[in-house]
Coordinates of C-alpha atoms in Angstrom, one line a residue:
M1 CA 74.7 205.8 55.2
D2 CA 71.8 204.3 53.3
A3 CA 68.4 203.7 54.9
R4 CA 69.0 200.0 55.4
N5 CA 72.3 200.6 57.2
Q6 CA 70.6 203.2 59.4
S7 CA 67.9 200.7 60.3
D8 CA 70.5 198.0 61.1
T9 CA 72.3 200.4 63.5
F10 CA 69.2 201.7 65.2
Y11 CA 69.5 199.9 68.4
A12 CA 73.2 200.7 69.0
D13 CA 72.2 204.4 68.7
V14 CA 69.5 204.3 71.4
P15 CA 70.7 206.2 74.5
V16 CA 71.5 204.2 77.6
F17 CA 69.8 205.4 80.9
R18 CA 70.6 204.6 84.5
G19 CA 68.2 204.3 87.4
F20 CA 65.6 201.6 87.0
A21 CA 62.6 203.9 87.7
G22 CA 63.3 205.4 84.2
V23 CA 61.6 202.4 82.7
A24 CA 58.3 204.1 83.4
D25 CA 59.3 207.3 81.6
P26 CA 58.1 207.4 78.0
E27 CA 60.8 209.9 77.1
R28 CA 63.4 207.1 77.5
Y29 CA 62.0 205.1 74.6
R30 CA 62.6 205.3 70.8
P31 CA 60.2 203.8 68.2
L32 CA 61.6 200.8 66.3
P33 CA 61.8 201.3 62.6
D34 CA 58.8 199.9 60.6
D35 CA 61.0 197.4 58.8
W36 CA 62.1 195.6 62.0
L37 CA 60.5 192.4 63.2
I38 CA 59.4 191.3 66.6
G39 CA 60.1 187.7 67.6
V40 CA 58.2 185.9 70.3
A41 CA 58.6 182.4 71.7
D42 CA 57.2 180.7 74.6
V43 CA 56.7 177.2 76.0
V44 CA 53.2 175.9 75.4
D45 CA 51.4 174.9 78.6
S46 CA 54.4 175.9 80.7
T47 CA 52.1 175.9 83.8
R48 CA 51.8 172.1 83.6
A49 CA 55.5 171.7 83.2
I50 CA 56.0 173.9 86.3
Q51 CA 53.5 171.8 88.2
A52 CA 55.6 168.8 87.3
N53 CA 58.6 170.5 88.9
R54 CA 60.3 171.1 85.5
Y55 CA 61.3 174.7 86.4
K56 CA 64.8 174.5 85.0
H57 CA 63.6 172.9 81.8
V58 CA 61.2 175.8 81.2
N59 CA 63.7 178.4 82.0
M60 CA 66.4 176.7 79.8
A61 CA 63.9 176.7 76.9
G62 CA 63.3 180.5 77.3
A63 CA 67.0 181.3 77.6
A64 CA 67.8 179.1 74.6
V65 CA 66.0 181.5 72.3
V66 CA 68.4 184.4 73.4
A67 CA 71.5 182.2 73.2
A68 CA 70.6 180.7 69.8
L69 CA 69.9 184.1 68.2
T70 CA 73.0 185.8 69.8
N71 CA 75.3 183.1 68.5
A72 CA 73.6 183.1 65.1
L73 CA 74.1 186.8 64.8
G74 CA 77.8 186.6 65.7
H75 CA 77.2 188.3 69.1
R76 CA 75.9 191.4 67.4
E77 CA 73.8 193.4 70.0
F78 CA 70.0 193.2 69.6
P79 CA 67.1 194.0 72.0
F80 CA 65.6 191.1 73.9
V81 CA 63.8 190.3 77.1
F82 CA 63.7 186.9 78.9
G83 CA 60.2 186.1 80.3
G84 CA 60.8 182.9 82.3
D85 CA 59.0 180.5 79.9
G86 CA 60.1 182.3 76.7
A87 CA 61.6 185.4 75.3
S88 CA 60.8 188.3 73.0
F89 CA 63.2 190.2 70.8
A90 CA 63.5 192.6 67.9
V91 CA 65.8 192.3 64.8
P92 CA 66.4 194.4 61.7
P93 CA 65.3 193.1 58.3
S94 CA 68.8 192.0 57.4
A95 CA 68.6 189.5 60.3
A96 CA 65.1 188.1 59.4
V97 CA 66.3 184.9 57.8
I98 CA 68.8 184.3 60.7
A99 CA 66.1 184.9 63.3
R100 CA 63.7 182.6 61.6
E101 CA 66.2 179.8 61.4
A102 CA 67.3 180.3 65.0
L103 CA 63.7 180.2 66.2
A104 CA 62.9 177.1 64.1
S105 CA 65.9 175.1 65.3
T106 CA 65.4 176.2 68.9
A107 CA 61.8 174.9 68.8
A108 CA 63.1 171.6 67.4
W109 CA 65.7 171.4 70.1
V110 CA 63.2 172.2 72.9
K111 CA 61.0 169.3 71.6
D112 CA 63.8 166.8 71.1
E113 CA 65.8 167.4 74.2
L114 CA 63.4 168.9 76.7
N115 CA 60.2 167.2 75.6
L116 CA 58.4 170.6 75.6
T117 CA 56.6 172.4 72.8
M118 CA 57.7 175.9 71.9
R119 CA 55.5 178.3 70.0
A120 CA 57.4 180.9 68.0
G121 CA 56.7 183.7 65.5
L122 CA 58.0 186.8 63.7
M123 CA 55.8 189.8 63.2
P124 CA 56.8 193.0 61.3
V125 CA 56.6 196.2 63.3
A126 CA 54.7 197.8 60.5
D127 CA 51.9 195.2 60.9
I128 CA 51.9 195.8 64.7
R129 CA 51.4 199.6 64.1
A130 CA 48.7 198.9 61.5
R131 CA 46.8 197.1 64.3
G132 CA 47.0 200.1 66.6
A133 CA 49.9 199.2 68.9
D134 CA 53.5 200.4 68.9
V135 CA 57.0 199.1 69.7
R136 CA 59.4 201.4 71.4
V137 CA 62.7 200.4 72.9
A138 CA 65.0 201.8 75.6
R139 CA 68.4 200.6 77.0
F140 CA 68.8 200.3 80.7
A141 CA 72.3 200.1 82.2
A142 CA 71.9 197.1 84.4
S143 CA 75.6 197.4 85.2
R144 CA 78.7 199.0 83.8
N145 CA 79.0 195.9 81.6
I146 CA 75.6 195.4 80.0
A147 CA 72.6 197.3 78.9
L148 CA 69.3 195.5 78.9
A149 CA 66.5 196.3 76.4
M150 CA 63.2 197.6 77.7
F151 CA 60.0 197.7 75.5
A152 CA 56.9 199.8 75.6
G153 CA 53.9 200.6 73.3
G154 CA 51.9 197.4 73.6
G155 CA 53.5 195.8 70.5
L156 CA 55.0 192.8 72.2
A157 CA 51.8 191.8 73.8
L158 CA 50.0 192.2 70.4
A159 CA 52.6 190.1 68.6
D160 CA 52.4 187.4 71.3
A161 CA 48.6 187.3 71.0
A162 CA 48.8 187.1 67.2
V163 CA 51.3 184.2 67.3
K164 CA 49.2 182.3 69.8
R165 CA 46.3 182.6 67.3
G166 CA 48.6 181.0 64.7
E167 CA 49.5 184.1 62.8
F168 CA 53.1 184.9 61.7
A169 CA 54.1 181.5 63.0
V170 CA 57.6 180.1 62.6
P171 CA 57.3 176.2 62.6
A172 CA 59.8 174.1 64.3
A173 CA 62.5 172.7 62.2
A174 CA 62.8 169.0 61.5
T175 CA 63.7 166.6 64.3
G176 CA 67.4 166.7 64.9
A177 CA 67.9 170.3 64.0
R178 CA 70.2 172.0 66.6
P179 CA 70.8 175.7 67.3
D180 CA 74.2 176.9 68.5
L181 CA 73.7 177.1 72.2
S182 CA 77.3 177.7 73.1
G183 CA 77.7 179.5 76.4
L184 CA 74.3 178.4 77.8
S185 CA 74.4 176.7 81.2
C186 CA 72.6 176.4 84.6
R187 CA 75.4 175.2 86.9
W188 CA 74.6 177.2 89.9
D189 CA 72.7 175.8 92.9
E190 CA 69.3 177.4 93.7
I191 CA 69.7 180.6 95.7
P192 CA 67.9 180.6 99.1
A193 CA 66.1 183.8 100.1
M194 CA 68.3 185.8 102.5
R195 CA 65.6 188.2 103.7
G196 CA 62.6 186.0 104.0
L197 CA 61.3 185.2 100.6
I198 CA 61.8 185.5 96.8
L199 CA 58.9 187.5 95.3
S200 CA 58.2 187.2 91.5
V201 CA 56.3 190.3 90.4
L202 CA 54.3 191.0 87.2
V203 CA 52.5 194.3 86.8
M204 CA 50.8 195.4 83.5
P205 CA 48.4 198.2 82.5
A206 CA 44.7 197.3 82.7
A207 CA 42.7 197.8 79.5
G208 CA 41.8 201.5 79.0
A209 CA 43.8 202.6 82.1
D210 CA 45.1 206.2 82.3
A211 CA 48.8 206.2 81.3
A212 CA 49.8 208.6 84.0
E213 CA 48.2 206.5 86.7
V214 CA 49.8 203.4 85.4
R215 CA 53.2 205.1 85.5
R216 CA 52.6 206.2 89.0
V217 CA 51.9 202.6 90.1
F218 CA 55.1 201.4 88.4
E219 CA 57.2 204.1 90.0
T220 CA 55.6 203.4 93.4
V221 CA 56.4 199.7 93.3
I222 CA 59.9 200.3 92.1
A223 CA 60.4 202.9 94.8
L224 CA 59.2 200.5 97.4
T225 CA 61.7 197.8 96.4
E226 CA 64.6 200.4 96.1
R227 CA 63.7 202.2 99.4
D228 CA 64.0 199.3 101.8
P229 CA 67.5 198.1 102.5
D230 CA 65.9 194.7 103.0
A231 CA 64.9 194.4 99.4
S232 CA 67.3 193.7 96.5
G233 CA 68.2 191.5 93.7
P234 CA 68.1 187.8 94.7
I235 CA 71.8 187.2 94.0
P236 CA 73.7 188.1 97.2
A237 CA 77.1 189.9 97.3
E238 CA 78.4 186.5 98.4
P239 CA 77.4 184.7 95.2
P240 CA 75.6 181.4 95.0
R241 CA 77.2 178.0 95.5
L242 CA 78.8 176.2 92.6
G243 CA 78.6 172.5 93.3
W244 CA 80.0 169.5 91.5
P245 CA 78.7 167.7 89.7
P246 CA 76.6 170.8 88.8
A247 CA 72.9 170.7 89.3
G248 CA 72.2 171.5 85.6
L249 CA 74.6 168.9 84.1
D250 CA 71.9 167.1 82.2
L251 CA 70.4 170.3 80.7
E252 CA 73.8 171.7 79.8
A253 CA 74.8 168.4 78.1
R254 CA 71.6 168.5 76.1
A255 CA 72.4 172.1 75.1
Q256 CA 76.0 171.5 74.1
R257 CA 76.1 168.0 72.5
R258 CA 76.7 167.9 68.8
T259 CA 74.6 166.2 66.2
G260 CA 75.0 162.4 66.5
E261 CA 76.9 162.7 69.8
S262 CA 75.7 160.5 72.6
L263 CA 74.2 162.3 75.6
W264 CA 76.3 160.1 77.9
V265 CA 79.5 161.0 76.0
R266 CA 78.7 164.7 76.3
K267 CA 78.0 164.3 80.0
A268 CA 81.3 162.6 80.6
K269 CA 83.1 165.4 78.8
L270 CA 81.2 168.0 80.8
L271 CA 82.0 166.2 84.1
V272 CA 85.7 166.7 83.4
W273 CA 85.2 170.3 82.2
T274 CA 83.0 171.3 85.0
L275 CA 85.3 169.7 87.6
M276 CA 88.1 172.0 86.3
G277 CA 85.8 174.9 86.4
Y278 CA 84.7 174.0 90.0
L279 CA 88.3 173.8 91.2
I280 CA 89.1 177.1 89.5
M281 CA 86.2 178.9 91.1
R282 CA 86.5 177.1 94.5
F283 CA 90.1 178.1 95.0
G284 CA 90.1 181.4 93.0
I285 CA 92.7 180.3 90.5
R286 CA 93.4 182.8 87.7
I287 CA 93.7 181.2 84.3
G288 CA 95.0 183.4 81.5
G289 CA 92.6 186.3 81.2
F290 CA 90.0 184.7 83.5
S291 CA 89.7 185.9 87.0
P292 CA 87.2 184.0 89.2
Q293 CA 86.8 187.0 91.5
K294 CA 86.0 189.4 88.7
Y295 CA 83.6 186.9 87.1
M296 CA 81.6 186.5 90.3
K297 CA 81.4 190.2 90.8
E298 CA 80.1 190.5 87.2
L299 CA 77.6 187.7 87.8
V300 CA 75.9 189.7 90.5
E301 CA 76.0 192.9 88.5
N302 CA 74.8 191.3 85.2
S303 CA 71.7 189.6 86.5
D304 CA 68.4 190.5 84.9
F305 CA 66.2 190.4 88.0
R306 CA 64.1 193.4 86.9
K307 CA 63.0 194.4 83.4
F308 CA 60.1 196.0 81.5
D309 CA 58.3 194.9 78.3
D310 CA 55.0 196.7 78.8
T311 CA 54.9 194.5 81.9
L312 CA 57.0 195.3 85.0
R313 CA 58.9 192.1 85.8
M314 CA 60.9 191.7 89.0
V315 CA 62.4 188.8 91.0
I316 CA 63.3 190.3 94.4
D317 CA 64.7 189.0 97.7
C318 CA 62.6 190.7 100.4
T319 CA 61.0 190.6 103.8
P320 CA 57.4 189.3 104.1
A321 CA 56.4 192.8 105.3
L322 CA 57.7 194.4 102.1
A323 CA 56.0 191.7 100.0
D324 CA 52.7 192.6 101.8
E325 CA 53.3 196.3 101.2
V326 CA 53.8 195.7 97.5
E327 CA 50.7 193.5 97.3
A328 CA 48.6 196.1 99.1
V329 CA 49.6 198.8 96.6
L330 CA 48.9 196.6 93.7
N331 CA 45.5 195.4 95.1
Q332 CA 44.5 199.1 95.4
A333 CA 45.6 199.9 91.9
A334 CA 43.9 196.8 90.5
A335 CA 40.6 197.7 92.3
A336 CA 40.8 201.2 90.7
G337 CA 41.1 199.5 87.2
T338 CA 44.7 200.8 86.7
V339 CA 46.7 197.6 86.6
R340 CA 46.6 193.8 86.5
F341 CA 49.2 192.0 88.5
G342 CA 50.5 188.6 89.6
L343 CA 52.7 187.8 92.5
H344 CA 54.3 184.5 93.6
R345 CA 56.2 183.9 96.8
Q346 CA 58.8 181.2 97.0
D347 CA 61.8 180.3 99.1
K348 CA 64.5 180.3 96.3
A349 CA 65.6 181.8 93.1
M350 CA 67.5 180.2 90.2
I351 CA 69.9 181.3 87.5
T352 CA 70.3 180.4 83.9
C353 CA 73.5 181.7 82.5
F354 CA 74.6 182.8 79.1
T355 CA 78.4 183.3 79.0
P356 CA 79.7 183.6 75.4
S357 CA 83.2 184.2 76.7
P358 CA 84.2 183.8 80.4
T359 CA 86.9 186.4 79.9
E360 CA 84.6 189.1 78.7
P361 CA 82.4 191.2 81.0
D362 CA 79.2 191.1 79.0
H363 CA 77.8 187.7 80.1
V364 CA 74.2 187.9 81.2
H365 CA 72.3 185.9 83.9
F366 CA 68.6 185.2 83.7
I367 CA 66.8 185.2 87.0
D368 CA 63.5 183.6 87.9
G369 CA 61.9 182.2 91.0
A370 CA 62.8 178.5 91.6
R371 CA 59.3 177.4 92.5
G372 CA 57.4 178.6 89.4
G373 CA 58.5 182.2 89.3
Y374 CA 57.0 184.3 86.5
T375 CA 55.0 181.4 85.1
V376 CA 53.0 181.0 88.4
A377 CA 52.8 184.7 88.9
A378 CA 51.2 185.0 85.4
M379 CA 48.5 182.5 86.3
S380 CA 46.6 185.2 88.2
L381 CA 47.2 187.7 85.3
K382 CA 45.7 185.2 82.9
A383 CA 42.7 184.7 85.2
G384 CA 42.2 188.5 85.6

């Protein structure tokens, strides 16, 4: 196998680990090849959009980055992380052109359909290392069906900062350009907290902090959320309600309509399609290789309610007492100069789904708080 092929297959060869506390273990991570590229994309001024109650629009924009690139790559596996108002990812050099086109067309779609501005860029890993950071990746088995990418080394944050300064930018494509967003939807109703509140958590190392102390804080917070039976992922074993017409009909129509197709025509088609889906799910009707019961079980298992990209990100359903305990630990660590953190308490969570094929078990469900989530939690990080 030549060097280029070895680079292309790098991610598939990264070992998969179980047990989320392993995200804090540096031995779980493998350095990305120098010739890979880091992609970053985020909604500009997402805070203002959140304040205007456009939570679903912001999350849809972030998830669209993952959907567009996955579809453009023919569903080839690549590492990515959803961040609420955007996404980060890594691709081999053979996918550089595809990634650039996917980012450009997604940014155009976000502007045209969501009336938001998306900032995007692609930065070579070699350039990140030349500036003193690294990019290492691990694969966490979120369920038996999917492995989610985890990132360490500070490289994603460096790339994000560079793109925000205007470096390595990928400009939006011309108005009317459309990515392939097949499989992207947000049909589920918001999920009320079952245990008291939905807590969005962001924890990142403080500048110059001791790595061992940072790891201890990460592991302590994770242990707190895993110790208490009243803390868990926000999707209950009895999954969320699927209403009809679906809550996200307009956004899904904007994602799925074809060039030149009227939004109202696409909505009419979706009303028929989603009614069929609603009846299938409501009455547990098996259709061909699709089992509603199996899909709902996988929806719970395949949710990305916790992740790591140099920042520990979690959306948990917990008691107010546990939220207070987590906050106390983080306040102490922040006072010691070990971490920076942001928390946001809300009453509901929401799901944005990416289901390339309803009969396959590898669909993934992006979780965020339904009252600002990660974006609001990050406001205190930005102010720190």
